[in-house]
Coordinates of C-alpha atoms and ligand atoms in Angstrom, one line a residue:
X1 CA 74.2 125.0 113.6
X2 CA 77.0 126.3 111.4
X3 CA 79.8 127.6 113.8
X4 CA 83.3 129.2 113.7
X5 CA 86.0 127.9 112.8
X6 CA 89.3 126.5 114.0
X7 CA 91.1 127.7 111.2
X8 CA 90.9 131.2 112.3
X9 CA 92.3 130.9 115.2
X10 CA 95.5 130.4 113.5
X11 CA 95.7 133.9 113.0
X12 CA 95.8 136.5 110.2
X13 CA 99.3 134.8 109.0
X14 CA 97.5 131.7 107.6
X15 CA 94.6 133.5 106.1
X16 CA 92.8 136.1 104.4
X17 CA 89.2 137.5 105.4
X18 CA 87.0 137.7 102.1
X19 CA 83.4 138.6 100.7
X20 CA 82.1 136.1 98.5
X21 CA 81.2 137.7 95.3
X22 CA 77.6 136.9 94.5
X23 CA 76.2 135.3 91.0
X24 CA 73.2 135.8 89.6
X25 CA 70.1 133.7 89.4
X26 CA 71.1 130.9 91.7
X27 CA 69.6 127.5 92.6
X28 CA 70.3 124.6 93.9
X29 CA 70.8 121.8 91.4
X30 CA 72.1 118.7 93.6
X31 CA 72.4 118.4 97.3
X32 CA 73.6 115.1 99.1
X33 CA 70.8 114.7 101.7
X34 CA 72.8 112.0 104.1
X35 CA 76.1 114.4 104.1
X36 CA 73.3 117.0 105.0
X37 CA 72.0 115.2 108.2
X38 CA 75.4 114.1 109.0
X39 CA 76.5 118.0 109.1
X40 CA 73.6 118.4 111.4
X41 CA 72.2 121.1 109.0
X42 CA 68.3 121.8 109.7
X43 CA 68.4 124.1 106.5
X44 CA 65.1 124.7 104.4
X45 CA 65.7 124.6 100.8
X46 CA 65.9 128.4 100.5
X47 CA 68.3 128.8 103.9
X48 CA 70.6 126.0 102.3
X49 CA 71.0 128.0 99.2
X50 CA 72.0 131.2 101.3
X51 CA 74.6 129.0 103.0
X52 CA 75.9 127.7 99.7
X53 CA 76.0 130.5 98.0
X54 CA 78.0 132.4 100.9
X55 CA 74.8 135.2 100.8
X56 CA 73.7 133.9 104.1
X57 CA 74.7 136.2 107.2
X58 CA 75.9 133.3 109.6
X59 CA 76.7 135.6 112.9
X60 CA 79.8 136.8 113.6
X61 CA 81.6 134.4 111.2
X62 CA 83.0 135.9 108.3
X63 CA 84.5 133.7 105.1
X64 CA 88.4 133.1 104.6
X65 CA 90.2 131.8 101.8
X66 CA 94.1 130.3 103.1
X67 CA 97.6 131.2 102.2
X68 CA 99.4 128.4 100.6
X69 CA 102.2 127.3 98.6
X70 CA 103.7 124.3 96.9
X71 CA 105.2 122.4 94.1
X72 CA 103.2 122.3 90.9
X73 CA 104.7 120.2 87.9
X74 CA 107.8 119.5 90.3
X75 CA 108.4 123.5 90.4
X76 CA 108.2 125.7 93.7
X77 CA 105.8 128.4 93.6
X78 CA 105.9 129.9 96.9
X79 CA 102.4 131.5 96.9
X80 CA 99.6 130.2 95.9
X81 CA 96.5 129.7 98.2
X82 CA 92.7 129.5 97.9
X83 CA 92.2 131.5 94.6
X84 CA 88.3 130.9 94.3
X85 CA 87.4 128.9 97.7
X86 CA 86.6 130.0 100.9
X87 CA 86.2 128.4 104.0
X88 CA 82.9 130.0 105.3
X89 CA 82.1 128.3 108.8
X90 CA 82.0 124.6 110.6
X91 CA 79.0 122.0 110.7
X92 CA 79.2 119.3 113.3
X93 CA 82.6 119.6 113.4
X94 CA 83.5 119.5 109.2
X95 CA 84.7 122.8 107.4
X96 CA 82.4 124.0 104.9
X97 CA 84.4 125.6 101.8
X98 CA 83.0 127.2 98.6
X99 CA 84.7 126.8 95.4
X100 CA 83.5 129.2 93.0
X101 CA 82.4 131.9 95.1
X102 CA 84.5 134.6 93.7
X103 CA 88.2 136.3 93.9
X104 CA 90.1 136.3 97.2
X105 CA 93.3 137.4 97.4
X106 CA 95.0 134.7 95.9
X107 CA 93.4 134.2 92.9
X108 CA 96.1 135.6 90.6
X109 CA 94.8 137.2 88.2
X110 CA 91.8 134.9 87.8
X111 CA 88.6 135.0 87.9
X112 CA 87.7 132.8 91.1
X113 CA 85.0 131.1 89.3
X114 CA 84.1 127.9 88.7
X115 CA 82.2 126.2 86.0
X116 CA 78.9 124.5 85.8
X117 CA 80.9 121.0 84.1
X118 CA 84.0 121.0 86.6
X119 CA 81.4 121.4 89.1
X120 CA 79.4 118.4 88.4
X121 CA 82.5 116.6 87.6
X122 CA 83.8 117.0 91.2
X123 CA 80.1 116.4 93.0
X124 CA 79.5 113.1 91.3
X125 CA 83.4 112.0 92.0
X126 CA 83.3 112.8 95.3
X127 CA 80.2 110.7 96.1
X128 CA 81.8 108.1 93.7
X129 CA 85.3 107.8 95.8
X130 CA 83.3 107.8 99.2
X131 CA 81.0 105.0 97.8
X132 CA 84.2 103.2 97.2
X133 CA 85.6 103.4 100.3
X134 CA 88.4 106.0 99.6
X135 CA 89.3 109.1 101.8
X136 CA 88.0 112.2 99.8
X137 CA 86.6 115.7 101.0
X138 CA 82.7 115.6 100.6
X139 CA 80.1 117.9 98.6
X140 CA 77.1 119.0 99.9
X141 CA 75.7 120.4 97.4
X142 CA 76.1 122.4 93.5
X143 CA 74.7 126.1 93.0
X144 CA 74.4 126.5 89.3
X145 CA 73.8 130.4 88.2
X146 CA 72.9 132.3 84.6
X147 CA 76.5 134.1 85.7
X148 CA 78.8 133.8 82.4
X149 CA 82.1 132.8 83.2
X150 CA 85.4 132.8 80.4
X151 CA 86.8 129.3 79.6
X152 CA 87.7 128.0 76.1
X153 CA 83.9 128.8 75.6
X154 CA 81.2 130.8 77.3
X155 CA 80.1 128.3 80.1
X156 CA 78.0 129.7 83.4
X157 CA 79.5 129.9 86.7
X158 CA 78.2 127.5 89.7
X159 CA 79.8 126.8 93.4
X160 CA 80.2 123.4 95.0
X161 CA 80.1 123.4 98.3
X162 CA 83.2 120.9 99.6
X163 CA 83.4 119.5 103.0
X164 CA 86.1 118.1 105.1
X165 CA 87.3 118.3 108.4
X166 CA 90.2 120.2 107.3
X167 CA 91.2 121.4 104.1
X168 CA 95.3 121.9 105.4
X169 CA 97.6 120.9 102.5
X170 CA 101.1 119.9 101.8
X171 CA 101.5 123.1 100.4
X172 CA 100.4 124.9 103.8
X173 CA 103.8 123.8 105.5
X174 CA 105.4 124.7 102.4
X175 CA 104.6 128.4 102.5
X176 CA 105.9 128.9 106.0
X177 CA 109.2 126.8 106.1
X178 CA 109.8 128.5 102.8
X179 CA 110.0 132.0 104.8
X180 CA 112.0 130.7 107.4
X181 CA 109.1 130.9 109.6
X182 CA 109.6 127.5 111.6
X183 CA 107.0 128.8 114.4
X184 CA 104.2 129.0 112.0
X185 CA 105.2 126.0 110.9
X186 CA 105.4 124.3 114.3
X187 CA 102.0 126.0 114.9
X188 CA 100.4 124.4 112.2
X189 CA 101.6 121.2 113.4
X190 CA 100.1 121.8 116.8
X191 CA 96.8 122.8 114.9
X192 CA 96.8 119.7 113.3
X193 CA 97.5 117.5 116.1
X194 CA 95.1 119.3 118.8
X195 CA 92.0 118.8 116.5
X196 CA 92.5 116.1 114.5
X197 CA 95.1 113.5 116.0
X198 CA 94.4 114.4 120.0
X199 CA 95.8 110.8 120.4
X200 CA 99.1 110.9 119.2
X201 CA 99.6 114.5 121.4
X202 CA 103.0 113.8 123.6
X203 CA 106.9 112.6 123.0
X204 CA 107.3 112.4 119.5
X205 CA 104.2 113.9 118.5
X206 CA 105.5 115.8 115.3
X207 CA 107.2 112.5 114.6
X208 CA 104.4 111.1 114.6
X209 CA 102.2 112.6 112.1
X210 CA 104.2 113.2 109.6
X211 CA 103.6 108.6 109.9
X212 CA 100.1 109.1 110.2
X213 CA 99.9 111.2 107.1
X214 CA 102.4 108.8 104.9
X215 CA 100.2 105.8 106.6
X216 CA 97.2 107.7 105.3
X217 CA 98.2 109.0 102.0
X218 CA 99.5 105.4 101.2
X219 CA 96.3 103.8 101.9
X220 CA 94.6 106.5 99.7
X221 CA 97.2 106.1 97.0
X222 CA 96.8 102.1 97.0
X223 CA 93.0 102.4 96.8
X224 CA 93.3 104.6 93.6
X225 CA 95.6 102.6 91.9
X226 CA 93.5 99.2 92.7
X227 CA 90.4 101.0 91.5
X228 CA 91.6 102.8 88.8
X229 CA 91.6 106.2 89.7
X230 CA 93.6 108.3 88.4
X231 CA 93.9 112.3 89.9
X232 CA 95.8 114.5 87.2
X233 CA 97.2 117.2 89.1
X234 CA 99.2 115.7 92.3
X235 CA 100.9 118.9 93.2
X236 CA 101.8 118.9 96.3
X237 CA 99.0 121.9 97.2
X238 CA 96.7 119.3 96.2
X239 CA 97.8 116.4 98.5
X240 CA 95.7 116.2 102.3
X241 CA 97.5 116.6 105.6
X242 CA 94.7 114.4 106.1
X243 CA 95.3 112.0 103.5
X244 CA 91.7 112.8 101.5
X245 CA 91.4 112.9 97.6
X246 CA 91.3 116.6 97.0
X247 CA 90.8 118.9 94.2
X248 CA 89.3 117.5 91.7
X249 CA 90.2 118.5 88.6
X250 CA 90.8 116.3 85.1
X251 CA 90.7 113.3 86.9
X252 CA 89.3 109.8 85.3
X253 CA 88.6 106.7 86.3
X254 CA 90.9 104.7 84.0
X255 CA 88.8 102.7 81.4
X256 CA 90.8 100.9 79.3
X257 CA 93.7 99.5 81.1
X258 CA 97.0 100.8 80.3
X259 CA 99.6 102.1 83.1
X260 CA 100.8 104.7 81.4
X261 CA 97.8 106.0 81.4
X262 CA 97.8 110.5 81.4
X263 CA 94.1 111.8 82.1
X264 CA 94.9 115.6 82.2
X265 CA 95.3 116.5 78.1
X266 CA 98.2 119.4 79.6
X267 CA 100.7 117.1 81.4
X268 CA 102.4 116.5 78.4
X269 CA 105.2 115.0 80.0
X270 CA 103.4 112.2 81.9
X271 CA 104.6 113.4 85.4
X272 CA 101.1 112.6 87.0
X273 CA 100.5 109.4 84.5
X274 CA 98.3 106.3 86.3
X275 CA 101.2 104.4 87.2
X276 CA 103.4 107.2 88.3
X277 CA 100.9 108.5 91.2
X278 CA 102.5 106.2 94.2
X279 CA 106.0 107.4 93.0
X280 CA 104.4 111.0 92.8
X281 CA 103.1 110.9 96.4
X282 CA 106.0 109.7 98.0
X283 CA 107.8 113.1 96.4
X284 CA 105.4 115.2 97.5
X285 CA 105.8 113.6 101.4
X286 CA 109.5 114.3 100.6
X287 CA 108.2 118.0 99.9
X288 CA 106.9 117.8 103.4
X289 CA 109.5 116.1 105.1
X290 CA 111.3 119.1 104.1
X291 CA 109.0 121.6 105.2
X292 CA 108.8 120.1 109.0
X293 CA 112.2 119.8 109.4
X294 CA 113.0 122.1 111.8
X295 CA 110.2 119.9 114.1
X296 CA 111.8 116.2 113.4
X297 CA 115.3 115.1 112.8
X298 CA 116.8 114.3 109.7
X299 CA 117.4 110.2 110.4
X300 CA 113.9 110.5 111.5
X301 CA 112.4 111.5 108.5
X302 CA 114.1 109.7 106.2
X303 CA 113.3 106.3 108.5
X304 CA 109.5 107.5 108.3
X305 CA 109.5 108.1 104.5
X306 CA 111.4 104.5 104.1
X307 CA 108.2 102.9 105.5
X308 CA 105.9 104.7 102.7
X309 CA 106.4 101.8 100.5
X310 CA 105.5 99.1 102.8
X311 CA 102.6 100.9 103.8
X312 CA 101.7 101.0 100.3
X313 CA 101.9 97.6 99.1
X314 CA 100.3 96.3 101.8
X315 CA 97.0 97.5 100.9
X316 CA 97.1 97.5 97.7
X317 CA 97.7 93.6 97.9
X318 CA 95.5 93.4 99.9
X319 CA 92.6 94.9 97.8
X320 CA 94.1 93.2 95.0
X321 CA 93.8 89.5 96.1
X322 CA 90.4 90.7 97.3
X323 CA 89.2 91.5 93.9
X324 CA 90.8 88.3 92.3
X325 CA 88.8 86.3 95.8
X326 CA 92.1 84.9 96.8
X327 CA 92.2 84.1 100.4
X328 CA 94.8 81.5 101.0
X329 CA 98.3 82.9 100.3
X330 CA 100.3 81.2 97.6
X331 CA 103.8 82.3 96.1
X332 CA 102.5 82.1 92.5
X333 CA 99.6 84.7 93.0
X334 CA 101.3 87.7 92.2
X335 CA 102.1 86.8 89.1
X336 CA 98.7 85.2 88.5
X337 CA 97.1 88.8 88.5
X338 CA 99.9 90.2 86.7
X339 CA 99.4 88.3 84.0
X340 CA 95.7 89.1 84.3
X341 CA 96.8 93.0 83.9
X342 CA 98.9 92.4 80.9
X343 CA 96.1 90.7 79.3
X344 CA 94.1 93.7 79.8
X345 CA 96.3 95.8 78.2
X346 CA 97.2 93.9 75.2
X347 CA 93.8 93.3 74.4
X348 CA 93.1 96.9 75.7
X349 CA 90.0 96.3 77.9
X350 CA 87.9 98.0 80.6
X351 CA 89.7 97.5 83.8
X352 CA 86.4 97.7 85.9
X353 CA 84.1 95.6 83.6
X354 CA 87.1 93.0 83.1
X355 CA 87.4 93.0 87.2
X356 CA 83.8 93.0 87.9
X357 CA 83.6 90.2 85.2
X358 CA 86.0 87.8 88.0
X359 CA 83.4 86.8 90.0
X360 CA 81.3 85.0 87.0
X361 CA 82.5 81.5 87.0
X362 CA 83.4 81.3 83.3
X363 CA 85.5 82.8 81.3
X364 CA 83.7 86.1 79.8
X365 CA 86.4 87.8 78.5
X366 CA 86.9 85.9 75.1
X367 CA 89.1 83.0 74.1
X368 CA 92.3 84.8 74.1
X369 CA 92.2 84.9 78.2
X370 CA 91.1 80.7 77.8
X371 CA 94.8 79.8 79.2
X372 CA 94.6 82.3 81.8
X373 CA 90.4 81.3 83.1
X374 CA 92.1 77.9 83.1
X375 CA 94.9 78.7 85.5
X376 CA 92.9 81.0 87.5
X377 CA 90.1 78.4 88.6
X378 CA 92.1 75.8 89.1
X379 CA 93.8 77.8 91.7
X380 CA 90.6 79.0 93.0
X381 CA 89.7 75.1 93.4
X382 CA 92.4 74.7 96.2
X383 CA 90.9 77.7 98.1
X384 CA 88.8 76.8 100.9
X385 CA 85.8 79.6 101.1
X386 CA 82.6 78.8 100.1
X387 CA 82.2 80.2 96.5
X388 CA 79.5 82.0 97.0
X389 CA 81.0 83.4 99.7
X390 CA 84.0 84.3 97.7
X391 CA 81.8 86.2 94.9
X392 CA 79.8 88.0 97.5
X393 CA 83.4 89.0 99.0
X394 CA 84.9 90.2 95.6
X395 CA 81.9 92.0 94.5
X396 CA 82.2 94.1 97.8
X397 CA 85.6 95.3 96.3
X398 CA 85.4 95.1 92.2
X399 CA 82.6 98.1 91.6
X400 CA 79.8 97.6 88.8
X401 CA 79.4 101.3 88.7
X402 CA 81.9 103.6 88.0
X403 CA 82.4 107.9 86.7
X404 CA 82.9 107.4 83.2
X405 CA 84.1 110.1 82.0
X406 CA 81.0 109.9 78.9
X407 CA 78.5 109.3 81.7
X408 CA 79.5 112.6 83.6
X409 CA 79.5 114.0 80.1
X410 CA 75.6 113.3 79.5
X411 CA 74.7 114.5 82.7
X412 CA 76.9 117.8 82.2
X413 CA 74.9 119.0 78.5
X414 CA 71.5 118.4 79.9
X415 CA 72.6 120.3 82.8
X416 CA 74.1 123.1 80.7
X417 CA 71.9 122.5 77.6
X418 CA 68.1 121.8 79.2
X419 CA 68.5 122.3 82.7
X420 CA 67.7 119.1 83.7
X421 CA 69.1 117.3 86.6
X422 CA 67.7 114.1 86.7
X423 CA 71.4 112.7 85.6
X424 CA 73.1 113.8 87.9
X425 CA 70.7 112.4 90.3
X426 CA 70.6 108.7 88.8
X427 CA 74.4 109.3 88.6
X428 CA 75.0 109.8 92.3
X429 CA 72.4 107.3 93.5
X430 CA 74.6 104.8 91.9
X431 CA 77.8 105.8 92.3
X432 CA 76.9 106.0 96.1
X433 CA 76.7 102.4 96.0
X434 CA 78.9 101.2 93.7
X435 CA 78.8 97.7 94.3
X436 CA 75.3 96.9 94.2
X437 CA 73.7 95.5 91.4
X438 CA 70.6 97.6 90.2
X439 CA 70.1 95.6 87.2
X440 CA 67.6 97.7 85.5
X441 CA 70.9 100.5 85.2
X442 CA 73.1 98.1 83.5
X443 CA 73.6 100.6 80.7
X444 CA 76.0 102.6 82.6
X445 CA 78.2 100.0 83.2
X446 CA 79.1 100.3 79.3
X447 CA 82.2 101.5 78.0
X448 CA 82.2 104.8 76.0
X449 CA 80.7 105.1 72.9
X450 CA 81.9 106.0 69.5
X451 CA 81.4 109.6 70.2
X452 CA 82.8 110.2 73.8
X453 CA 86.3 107.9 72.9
X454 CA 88.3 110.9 73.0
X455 CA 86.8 113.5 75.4
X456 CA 89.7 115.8 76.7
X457 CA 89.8 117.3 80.2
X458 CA 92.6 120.1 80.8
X459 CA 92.7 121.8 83.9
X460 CA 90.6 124.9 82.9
X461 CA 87.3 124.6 85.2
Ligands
AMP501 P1 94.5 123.5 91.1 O1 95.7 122.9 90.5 O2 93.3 123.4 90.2 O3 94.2 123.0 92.4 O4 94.7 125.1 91.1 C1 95.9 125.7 91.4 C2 95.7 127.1 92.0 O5 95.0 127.9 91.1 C3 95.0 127.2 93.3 O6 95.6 128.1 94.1 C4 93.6 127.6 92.9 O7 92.9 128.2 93.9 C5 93.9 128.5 91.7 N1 92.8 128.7 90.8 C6 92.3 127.7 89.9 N2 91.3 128.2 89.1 C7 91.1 129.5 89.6 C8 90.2 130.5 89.2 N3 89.2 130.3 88.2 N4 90.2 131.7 89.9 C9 91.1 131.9 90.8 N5 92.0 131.0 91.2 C10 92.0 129.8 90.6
MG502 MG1 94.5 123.0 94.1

């Protein structure tokens, strides 16, 4: 049922064996039940703890935690790695990795923990971006323990169990073409191509994933910025050879709508800011064009990077004139939604609620957008869907529910304060459908109250 994994047959240059370290009183506090049955995992309650807490013996296969490096804050650290995950076997073909399981040897001086809060934080959001259609490495399931662990406060030390079907960074070609080591790093590339692009095995084959991964990281970048996501931390050890969200951190779903928007409270400089991410991404696929360049030529690259952009924009209008329900294409609709945006932000409202708000066929927003209601149904008029059809169409795109920050908040204190779950259940139910209506849960669709206006998030988890 669980199995060995690919990874390690990579060799001892890409990894490091480990022993979880264990924490004490453990139980399970959440586990997603359909990512369960997908894995194929026939666990009982008490087995699936075993497995998530890495104390289960799973034959023969023993835990690793990966050798990375990569670019953090636009500087080259050339180690890194898995500081406090390990990858501990495969399920049906996904990797399953534990993040908070203890030290490895790549923790640098830290404590391989991870929190109770950060742990919740990246369960719910990971069940929030699949329930909105955007590539992002599952979770199974959170441990929370009675294990103290060191932040700014006292908090207690829990282990989320991530899946993906790889967990290869960026940062992972980094290391190697760093050393000079050009056959790891053609290795890698084989690795990547044999198991998870079989198809595009033959001429060009390098070529041609490092286009599949700019195809796939601009999708994923175009789908955060039309939903509002923003990541905090796009170092390139962060960034997917598979093009999933990864690492979740102090992200935030933006709220009130302002570009400039900077979620994590330490990047003082704004590097990973809301509007910078597709700017960000393309530097980091720069990072890797120069980390595969002993497998493609130069001209090559630069050709493939060139096309990031296109790739990009594409889908992000796309989405766009999705969630406005424009169909026909006419030359004034850009600016039709731009001006939409800029209303937003000088009136500073919720981008979701003023999106989901579209669909309703009067104005809702208040008198100030009056002009712009007026412009936008008359050009609705001259489109020829049904409009019915055309609200059922931009509902499907414009979420009712998404992880406020506050609403991951509530669930965290009765968590940490009364050990009470039921949140986090209500919370994932409905992030896991986003679009639907559940009217009787309207209440989360509210923006933050007074006291949760200016929650900070920092990297520490
Ligand atoms: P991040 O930017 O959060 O992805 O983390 C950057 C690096 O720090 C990664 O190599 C992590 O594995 C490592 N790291 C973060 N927190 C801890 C921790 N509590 N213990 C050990 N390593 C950590
Ligand atoms: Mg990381």
């Amino acid at each position: 049922m669980i199995s060995s994994l690919k990874f390690a047959e990579l060799g001892e240059e890409y990894y490091s064996r480990i022993k979880t370290q264990s924490l004490e009183n453990t139980h399970l506090i959440h586990v997603n039940k359909a990512l369960k049955a997908k894995l194929e995992l026939n666990l009982s309650e008490k087995e699936l703890l075993g497995v998530c807490t890495g104390e289960a013996k799973l034959d023969g296969i023993e835990p690793l935690s990966s050798v990375y490096a990569g670019h953090q804050f636009g500087y080259f650290v050339p180690q890194l790695g898995d500081g406090r995950s390990c990858l501990i076997g495969e399920a049906n073909g996904y990797e399953l990795s534990l993040k908070g399981a203890g030290t490895t040897p790549y923790s640098r001086g830290a404590d391989g923990r991870a929190v109770l809060r950060s742990s919740i934080r990246e369960y719910l959001c990971s069940i929030a971006m699949k329930g909105l259609n955007i590539a992002t490495t599952e979770a199974l399931a959170i441990v929370a323990s009675d294990t103290d662990v060191y932040r700014e406060h006292v908090e207690s030390g829990a282990i989320v169990t991530r899946v993906a079907k790889s967990h290869i960074r960026f940062g992972h070609f980094e290391l190697f073409a760093s050393r000079g080591q050009t056959t790891e790093v053609k290795k890698l590339a084989d690795f990547v191509i044999d198991h998870y692009y079989p198809q595009l095995k033959g001429k060009d084959s390098y070529l041609q994933l490092f286009k599949t991964v700019i195809f796939s990281t601009a999708v994923m970048i175009a789908r955060w910025q039309a939903q509002g996501f923003a990541h905090g931390v796009m170092n390139s050890d962060n960034m997917s050879i598979l093009g999933l969200t990864i690492d979740y951190g102090p992200f935030s779903f933006m709220e009130t709508y302002n570009p400039s928007f900077i979620c994590n409270h330490s990047d003082h400089q704004g590097r990973y800011s809301f509007e910078r991410q597709p700017s960000v991404a393309l530097w980091n696929l720069d990072r890797l064009a120069n980390a595969i360049r002993s497998l493609i030529d130069e001209t090559h690259l630069k050709d493939a990077l060139a096309e990031y952009e296109g790739f990009l924009v594409k889908e992000y209008s796309a989405l766009m004139r999705q969630k406005f329900g424009l169909v026909d294409v006419n030359e004034d609709d850009s600016k039709l939604v731009n001006d939409y945006l800029q209303l937003l932000y000088e009136h500073k409202k919720d981008y979701s609620i003023s999106m989901r708000l579209l669909s309703k066929d009067s104005n809702n927003m208040g008198s100030d957008f009056d002009s712009w209601f007026e412009r936008y149904h008359q050009r609705l008029d001259q489109e020829k869907i049904k409009p019915n059809q055309r609200k059922q169409s931009m509902d499907s795109v414009n979420p009712k529910y998404v992880l406020r920050n506050y609403l991951a908040e509530v669930a965290i204190r009765k968590a940490e304060d009364q050990h009470q779950y039921d949140e986090i259940e209500t919370l994932f139910n409905l992030l896991k459908k986003p679009f639907e209506e559940h009217e009787e849960f309207d209440s989360y669709t509210k923006e933050a109250p007074e006291w949760a206006k200016n929650l900070e998030l920092s990297c520490s988890s």
